Amino acid sequence: MGINPRDIFIKDNLAYITDSKNTQVVILNKMTGEQVAIVGRRAKSLVNITENEPGDFGIVSDLAVDPDGNIYVSDMVRSQVMKYDRDGNFLRTYSGPGNTEANLIRPKGIALDRANRIWVADCGPAEAVKIFNQEGQYLMFFGQHGKEPGKMFMPTKVIIDYDHTEQFKKY
């Protein structure tokens, strides 16, 4: 297919794949492998961000899809998460570059919880997981840099699991 897959998200009959080679999201029919759609495009400039259109990608990393089919994609160069509707239309961004705890530096893994909050693994200097609501408001973070138990070293994935909570109660 001429792509370099970075992350995959399966929902219903579709496979959503971030393609780091072509800087886009490829959507395939998971049964046939047939391409259904392409979401996003490569930014014109990685240096001068003002030359780009909203929703243009720097370097795509990970993705998630909400129950309504909206697609969330982390962009490590633009230091943000971008949201597209099920038809691939750009809707909004979450966070962006900066020096507050609410800013993302190198966002990677994304997960959505039952309340549709966006959890983002940020492997930048904070090395934390940051949580945003649908309106883009930063809610909180957890984690800090380190290799000791309870700390994070270059977090890259977030998984929210409601089915196996009994196994983790002691923690």
C-alpha atoms as an extended CHARMM CRD file, in Angstrom:
* protein
*
       171  EXT
         1         1  MET       CA              0.0000000000        0.0000000000        0.0000000000  PROA      1               0.0000000000
         2         2  GLY       CA              2.9950000000        2.3110000000        0.2600000000  PROA      2               0.0000000000
         3         3  ILE       CA              2.3010000000        3.3090000000        3.8600000000  PROA      3               0.0000000000
         4         4  ASN       CA              4.2640000000        3.1670000000        7.1110000000  PROA      4               0.0000000000
         5         5  PRO       CA              1.7280000000        2.2300000000        9.8180000000  PROA      5               0.0000000000
         6         6  ARG       CA              2.3100000000        3.8090000000       13.2190000000  PROA      6               0.0000000000
         7         7  ASP       CA             -0.9250000000        3.0000000000       15.0890000000  PROA      7               0.0000000000
         8         8  ILE       CA             -4.1800000000        1.2050000000       14.3560000000  PROA      8               0.0000000000
         9         9  PHE       CA             -7.6720000000        1.4790000000       15.8220000000  PROA      9               0.0000000000
        10        10  ILE       CA            -10.4100000000       -1.0130000000       14.9420000000  PROA      10              0.0000000000
        11        11  LYS       CA            -14.0300000000        0.1080000000       15.1920000000  PROA      11              0.0000000000
        12        12  ASP       CA            -16.9210000000       -1.8370000000       13.7290000000  PROA      12              0.0000000000
        13        13  ASN       CA            -15.9740000000       -2.7960000000       10.1580000000  PROA      13              0.0000000000
        14        14  LEU       CA            -13.1910000000       -0.2080000000        9.7980000000  PROA      14              0.0000000000
        15        15  ALA       CA             -9.4600000000       -0.1440000000       10.4940000000  PROA      15              0.0000000000
        16        16  TYR       CA             -8.0390000000        3.3510000000       11.1060000000  PROA      16              0.0000000000
        17        17  ILE       CA             -4.2740000000        3.5420000000       10.5410000000  PROA      17              0.0000000000
        18        18  THR       CA             -1.8920000000        6.4500000000       11.0840000000  PROA      18              0.0000000000
        19        19  ASP       CA              0.5440000000        6.4950000000        8.1750000000  PROA      19              0.0000000000
        20        20  SER       CA              3.7970000000        8.2080000000        9.1470000000  PROA      20              0.0000000000
        21        21  LYS       CA              5.2220000000        7.9370000000        5.6200000000  PROA      21              0.0000000000
        22        22  ASN       CA              2.4810000000        9.9850000000        3.9480000000  PROA      22              0.0000000000
        23        23  THR       CA              1.4060000000       11.8800000000        7.0970000000  PROA      23              0.0000000000
        24        24  GLN       CA             -2.2530000000       10.9360000000        7.0040000000  PROA      24              0.0000000000
        25        25  VAL       CA             -4.8550000000        8.5750000000        8.4180000000  PROA      25              0.0000000000
        26        26  VAL       CA             -5.8640000000        5.7140000000        6.1340000000  PROA      26              0.0000000000
        27        27  ILE       CA             -9.2410000000        4.0710000000        6.7220000000  PROA      27              0.0000000000
        28        28  LEU       CA             -9.6870000000        0.5280000000        5.4370000000  PROA      28              0.0000000000
        29        29  ASN       CA            -12.5310000000       -1.9510000000        5.3460000000  PROA      29              0.0000000000
        30        30  LYS       CA            -11.1900000000       -4.4700000000        7.8640000000  PROA      30              0.0000000000
        31        31  MET       CA            -12.7200000000       -7.4380000000        6.0320000000  PROA      31              0.0000000000
        32        32  THR       CA            -11.5890000000       -6.6580000000        2.4800000000  PROA      32              0.0000000000
        33        33  GLY       CA             -8.5910000000       -4.3760000000        3.0570000000  PROA      33              0.0000000000
        34        34  GLU       CA            -10.1060000000       -1.9190000000        0.5770000000  PROA      34              0.0000000000
        35        35  GLN       CA             -9.3130000000        1.7550000000        1.2030000000  PROA      35              0.0000000000
        36        36  VAL       CA            -12.4230000000        3.6240000000        2.3480000000  PROA      36              0.0000000000
        37        37  ALA       CA            -10.9930000000        7.1100000000        2.9980000000  PROA      37              0.0000000000
        38        38  ILE       CA             -7.9490000000        9.2690000000        3.6990000000  PROA      38              0.0000000000
        39        39  VAL       CA             -8.0560000000       11.8190000000        6.5290000000  PROA      39              0.0000000000
        40        40  GLY       CA             -5.7180000000       14.7970000000        6.8270000000  PROA      40              0.0000000000
        41        41  ARG       CA             -2.7020000000       15.8880000000        4.8480000000  PROA      41              0.0000000000
        42        42  ARG       CA              0.9280000000       16.7850000000        5.3560000000  PROA      42              0.0000000000
        43        43  ALA       CA              1.6130000000       20.3220000000        6.6020000000  PROA      43              0.0000000000
        44        44  LYS       CA              3.2120000000       22.6750000000        4.0840000000  PROA      44              0.0000000000
        45        45  SER       CA              5.7800000000       23.7980000000        6.6520000000  PROA      45              0.0000000000
        46        46  LEU       CA              7.0860000000       22.2210000000        9.8410000000  PROA      46              0.0000000000
        47        47  VAL       CA              9.0200000000       25.4010000000       10.6390000000  PROA      47              0.0000000000
        48        48  ASN       CA              6.4910000000       28.1820000000       10.0340000000  PROA      48              0.0000000000
        49        49  ILE       CA              3.2340000000       26.9060000000       11.4710000000  PROA      49              0.0000000000
        50        50  THR       CA              1.2640000000       29.9150000000       10.1300000000  PROA      50              0.0000000000
        51        51  GLU       CA              1.7120000000       28.6010000000        6.5630000000  PROA      51              0.0000000000
        52        52  ASN       CA             -0.4250000000       25.5580000000        7.3540000000  PROA      52              0.0000000000
        53        53  GLU       CA             -4.1690000000       25.0670000000        7.2520000000  PROA      53              0.0000000000
        54        54  PRO       CA             -5.9800000000       23.9810000000       10.4290000000  PROA      54              0.0000000000
        55        55  GLY       CA             -5.8620000000       20.2060000000       10.5960000000  PROA      55              0.0000000000
        56        56  ASP       CA             -2.6470000000       19.7910000000        8.5550000000  PROA      56              0.0000000000
        57        57  PHE       CA             -0.3380000000       17.1770000000       10.0870000000  PROA      57              0.0000000000
        58        58  GLY       CA              3.3030000000       17.5680000000       11.0660000000  PROA      58              0.0000000000
        59        59  ILE       CA              4.0650000000       13.9970000000       12.1930000000  PROA      59              0.0000000000
        60        60  VAL       CA              1.0990000000       11.7390000000       12.9630000000  PROA      60              0.0000000000
        61        61  SER       CA              1.4900000000        9.3520000000       15.8330000000  PROA      61              0.0000000000
        62        62  ASP       CA             -1.4660000000        7.6340000000       17.4680000000  PROA      62              0.0000000000
        63        63  LEU       CA             -5.2310000000        7.7480000000       17.1580000000  PROA      63              0.0000000000
        64        64  ALA       CA             -8.5500000000        6.9220000000       18.7640000000  PROA      64              0.0000000000
        65        65  VAL       CA            -12.1420000000        6.9100000000       17.5470000000  PROA      65              0.0000000000
        66        66  ASP       CA            -15.1170000000        7.8920000000       19.7100000000  PROA      66              0.0000000000
        67        67  PRO       CA            -18.5770000000        6.2420000000       19.6770000000  PROA      67              0.0000000000
        68        68  ASP       CA            -19.8250000000        8.8080000000       17.1140000000  PROA      68              0.0000000000
        69        69  GLY       CA            -16.9840000000        7.9880000000       14.7050000000  PROA      69              0.0000000000
        70        70  ASN       CA            -14.9730000000       11.1550000000       15.3710000000  PROA      70              0.0000000000
        71        71  ILE       CA            -11.2400000000       10.5890000000       14.8700000000  PROA      71              0.0000000000
        72        72  TYR       CA             -8.5780000000       11.9240000000       17.2760000000  PROA      72              0.0000000000
        73        73  VAL       CA             -4.9730000000       12.0280000000       16.0250000000  PROA      73              0.0000000000
        74        74  SER       CA             -1.8500000000       13.0360000000       17.9500000000  PROA      74              0.0000000000
        75        75  ASP       CA              0.6760000000       15.1840000000       16.0860000000  PROA      75              0.0000000000
        76        76  MET       CA              4.1660000000       15.1780000000       17.5870000000  PROA      76              0.0000000000
        77        77  VAL       CA              5.4350000000       18.1850000000       15.5970000000  PROA      77              0.0000000000
        78        78  ARG       CA              2.4390000000       20.4470000000       16.1300000000  PROA      78              0.0000000000
        79        79  SER       CA              2.2520000000       19.3380000000       19.8050000000  PROA      79              0.0000000000
        80        80  GLN       CA             -1.4790000000       18.7760000000       19.7530000000  PROA      80              0.0000000000
        81        81  VAL       CA             -4.3110000000       16.3630000000       19.2120000000  PROA      81              0.0000000000
        82        82  MET       CA             -6.5860000000       17.0230000000       16.2360000000  PROA      82              0.0000000000
        83        83  LYS       CA            -10.2230000000       15.9710000000       15.9720000000  PROA      83              0.0000000000
        84        84  TYR       CA            -11.9770000000       15.1220000000       12.6900000000  PROA      84              0.0000000000
        85        85  ASP       CA            -15.5520000000       14.0470000000       12.1100000000  PROA      85              0.0000000000
        86        86  ARG       CA            -16.3820000000       10.6220000000       10.6440000000  PROA      86              0.0000000000
        87        87  ASP       CA            -16.2080000000       12.1240000000        7.1280000000  PROA      87              0.0000000000
        88        88  GLY       CA            -12.6740000000       13.4500000000        7.6610000000  PROA      88              0.0000000000
        89        89  ASN       CA            -13.5840000000       17.1100000000        8.1830000000  PROA      89              0.0000000000
        90        90  PHE       CA            -11.3290000000       18.9340000000       10.6460000000  PROA      90              0.0000000000
        91        91  LEU       CA            -13.1930000000       19.9930000000       13.8100000000  PROA      91              0.0000000000
        92        92  ARG       CA            -10.7280000000       21.2450000000       16.4370000000  PROA      92              0.0000000000
        93        93  THR       CA             -7.4070000000       20.8990000000       18.2300000000  PROA      93              0.0000000000
        94        94  TYR       CA             -6.5850000000       20.0350000000       21.8210000000  PROA      94              0.0000000000
        95        95  SER       CA             -3.6160000000       21.7420000000       23.4930000000  PROA      95              0.0000000000
        96        96  GLY       CA             -0.6250000000       22.8610000000       21.4540000000  PROA      96              0.0000000000
        97        97  PRO       CA              2.9630000000       23.9910000000       21.9650000000  PROA      97              0.0000000000
        98        98  GLY       CA              3.8220000000       26.0510000000       25.0260000000  PROA      98              0.0000000000
        99        99  ASN       CA              5.3560000000       25.8610000000       28.4640000000  PROA      99              0.0000000000
       100       100  THR       CA              2.4560000000       25.2600000000       30.8420000000  PROA      100             0.0000000000
       101       101  GLU       CA              1.4270000000       21.8970000000       32.2350000000  PROA      101             0.0000000000
       102       102  ALA       CA             -1.6400000000       22.0230000000       29.9490000000  PROA      102             0.0000000000
       103       103  ASN       CA              0.5440000000       22.0830000000       26.8230000000  PROA      103             0.0000000000
       104       104  LEU       CA              1.5580000000       18.9350000000       25.0110000000  PROA      104             0.0000000000
       105       105  ILE       CA              5.1710000000       18.5470000000       23.8830000000  PROA      105             0.0000000000
       106       106  ARG       CA              5.3340000000       15.1390000000       22.1530000000  PROA      106             0.0000000000
       107       107  PRO       CA              1.8520000000       13.6110000000       22.2820000000  PROA      107             0.0000000000
       108       108  LYS       CA              1.6280000000        9.9610000000       21.3990000000  PROA      108             0.0000000000
       109       109  GLY       CA             -0.9680000000        7.4780000000       22.6890000000  PROA      109             0.0000000000
       110       110  ILE       CA             -4.6120000000        8.5580000000       22.9510000000  PROA      110             0.0000000000
       111       111  ALA       CA             -7.5600000000        6.9460000000       24.7050000000  PROA      111             0.0000000000
       112       112  LEU       CA            -11.1250000000        8.0480000000       25.3680000000  PROA      112             0.0000000000
       113       113  ASP       CA            -12.9710000000        7.1230000000       28.5360000000  PROA      113             0.0000000000
       114       114  ARG       CA            -16.7150000000        6.5660000000       28.9590000000  PROA      114             0.0000000000
       115       115  ALA       CA            -17.2350000000       10.2960000000       29.5830000000  PROA      115             0.0000000000
       116       116  ASN       CA            -15.4360000000       11.0020000000       26.2650000000  PROA      116             0.0000000000
       117       117  ARG       CA            -12.4820000000       12.6770000000       28.0070000000  PROA      117             0.0000000000
       118       118  ILE       CA             -9.2840000000       12.5520000000       25.9650000000  PROA      118             0.0000000000
       119       119  TRP       CA             -6.2790000000       10.9490000000       27.6970000000  PROA      119             0.0000000000
       120       120  VAL       CA             -2.9460000000       11.6830000000       25.9950000000  PROA      120             0.0000000000
       121       121  ALA       CA              0.4590000000       10.1520000000       26.7450000000  PROA      121             0.0000000000
       122       122  ASP       CA              2.9630000000       13.0270000000       26.4540000000  PROA      122             0.0000000000
       123       123  CYS       CA              6.5120000000       11.7340000000       26.1420000000  PROA      123             0.0000000000
       124       124  GLY       CA              7.9130000000       15.2720000000       26.2250000000  PROA      124             0.0000000000
       125       125  PRO       CA              9.8280000000       16.5650000000       29.2420000000  PROA      125             0.0000000000
       126       126  ALA       CA              6.7950000000       16.1990000000       31.5430000000  PROA      126             0.0000000000
       127       127  GLU       CA              6.4960000000       12.4700000000       30.7420000000  PROA      127             0.0000000000
       128       128  ALA       CA              2.9060000000       12.3420000000       31.9200000000  PROA      128             0.0000000000
       129       129  VAL       CA             -0.6090000000       11.5020000000       30.8450000000  PROA      129             0.0000000000
       130       130  LYS       CA             -2.7410000000       14.6210000000       30.3270000000  PROA      130             0.0000000000
       131       131  ILE       CA             -6.5310000000       14.6570000000       30.2950000000  PROA      131             0.0000000000
       132       132  PHE       CA             -8.7970000000       17.0710000000       28.3670000000  PROA      132             0.0000000000
       133       133  ASN       CA            -12.5700000000       17.3790000000       28.0560000000  PROA      133             0.0000000000
       134       134  GLN       CA            -14.3850000000       17.6430000000       24.7280000000  PROA      134             0.0000000000
       135       135  GLU       CA            -14.3840000000       21.4430000000       24.8920000000  PROA      135             0.0000000000
       136       136  GLY       CA            -10.5710000000       21.3810000000       24.9640000000  PROA      136             0.0000000000
       137       137  GLN       CA            -10.2360000000       22.2890000000       28.6290000000  PROA      137             0.0000000000
       138       138  TYR       CA             -7.1970000000       20.7810000000       30.3240000000  PROA      138             0.0000000000
       139       139  LEU       CA             -8.3950000000       18.8370000000       33.3720000000  PROA      139             0.0000000000
       140       140  MET       CA             -5.3540000000       17.2330000000       34.9920000000  PROA      140             0.0000000000
       141       141  PHE       CA             -2.2330000000       15.1460000000       34.5430000000  PROA      141             0.0000000000
       142       142  PHE       CA             -0.5900000000       12.2610000000       36.3240000000  PROA      142             0.0000000000
       143       143  GLY       CA              2.9310000000       10.9150000000       36.2320000000  PROA      143             0.0000000000
       144       144  GLN       CA              6.3990000000       12.3530000000       36.3780000000  PROA      144             0.0000000000
       145       145  HSD       CA              9.7690000000       11.5660000000       34.8220000000  PROA      145             0.0000000000
       146       146  GLY       CA             11.7390000000        8.6830000000       36.2420000000  PROA      146             0.0000000000
       147       147  LYS       CA             12.5270000000        5.0050000000       36.0260000000  PROA      147             0.0000000000
       148       148  GLU       CA             11.4680000000        4.1580000000       39.5710000000  PROA      148             0.0000000000
       149       149  PRO       CA              8.1470000000        2.3880000000       40.2750000000  PROA      149             0.0000000000
       150       150  GLY       CA              5.2320000000        4.7740000000       39.8000000000  PROA      150             0.0000000000
       151       151  LYS       CA              7.1370000000        7.0790000000       37.4440000000  PROA      151             0.0000000000
       152       152  MET       CA              7.1680000000        7.2800000000       33.6480000000  PROA      152             0.0000000000
       153       153  PHE       CA              9.9650000000        7.0860000000       31.1140000000  PROA      153             0.0000000000
       154       154  MET       CA              8.8490000000        8.0940000000       27.6080000000  PROA      154             0.0000000000
       155       155  PRO       CA              5.1810000000        7.0200000000       27.8730000000  PROA      155             0.0000000000
       156       156  THR       CA              3.7710000000        6.0740000000       24.4950000000  PROA      156             0.0000000000
       157       157  LYS       CA              0.3710000000        4.4540000000       25.0390000000  PROA      157             0.0000000000
       158       158  VAL       CA             -2.7600000000        4.9000000000       27.1420000000  PROA      158             0.0000000000
       159       159  ILE       CA             -5.2670000000        2.0870000000       27.5940000000  PROA      159             0.0000000000
       160       160  ILE       CA             -8.4910000000        2.4770000000       29.5580000000  PROA      160             0.0000000000
       161       161  ASP       CA             -9.9190000000       -0.8880000000       30.5930000000  PROA      161             0.0000000000
       162       162  TYR       CA            -13.2320000000       -1.1270000000       32.4210000000  PROA      162             0.0000000000
       163       163  ASP       CA            -13.4310000000       -4.9190000000       32.1220000000  PROA      163             0.0000000000
       164       164  HSD       CA            -10.5050000000       -5.9750000000       34.3270000000  PROA      164             0.0000000000
       165       165  THR       CA            -10.6260000000       -3.5720000000       37.2760000000  PROA      165             0.0000000000
       166       166  GLU       CA            -10.6320000000       -6.3930000000       39.8400000000  PROA      166             0.0000000000
       167       167  GLN       CA             -7.0660000000       -7.2780000000       38.8680000000  PROA      167             0.0000000000
       168       168  PHE       CA             -5.8650000000       -3.7640000000       39.7360000000  PROA      168             0.0000000000
       169       169  LYS       CA             -7.7710000000       -2.9770000000       42.9490000000  PROA      169             0.0000000000
       170       170  LYS       CA             -4.7540000000       -3.7650000000       45.1280000000  PROA      170             0.0000000000
       171       171  TYR       CA             -2.8100000000       -0.9910000000       43.3820000000  PROA      171             0.0000000000
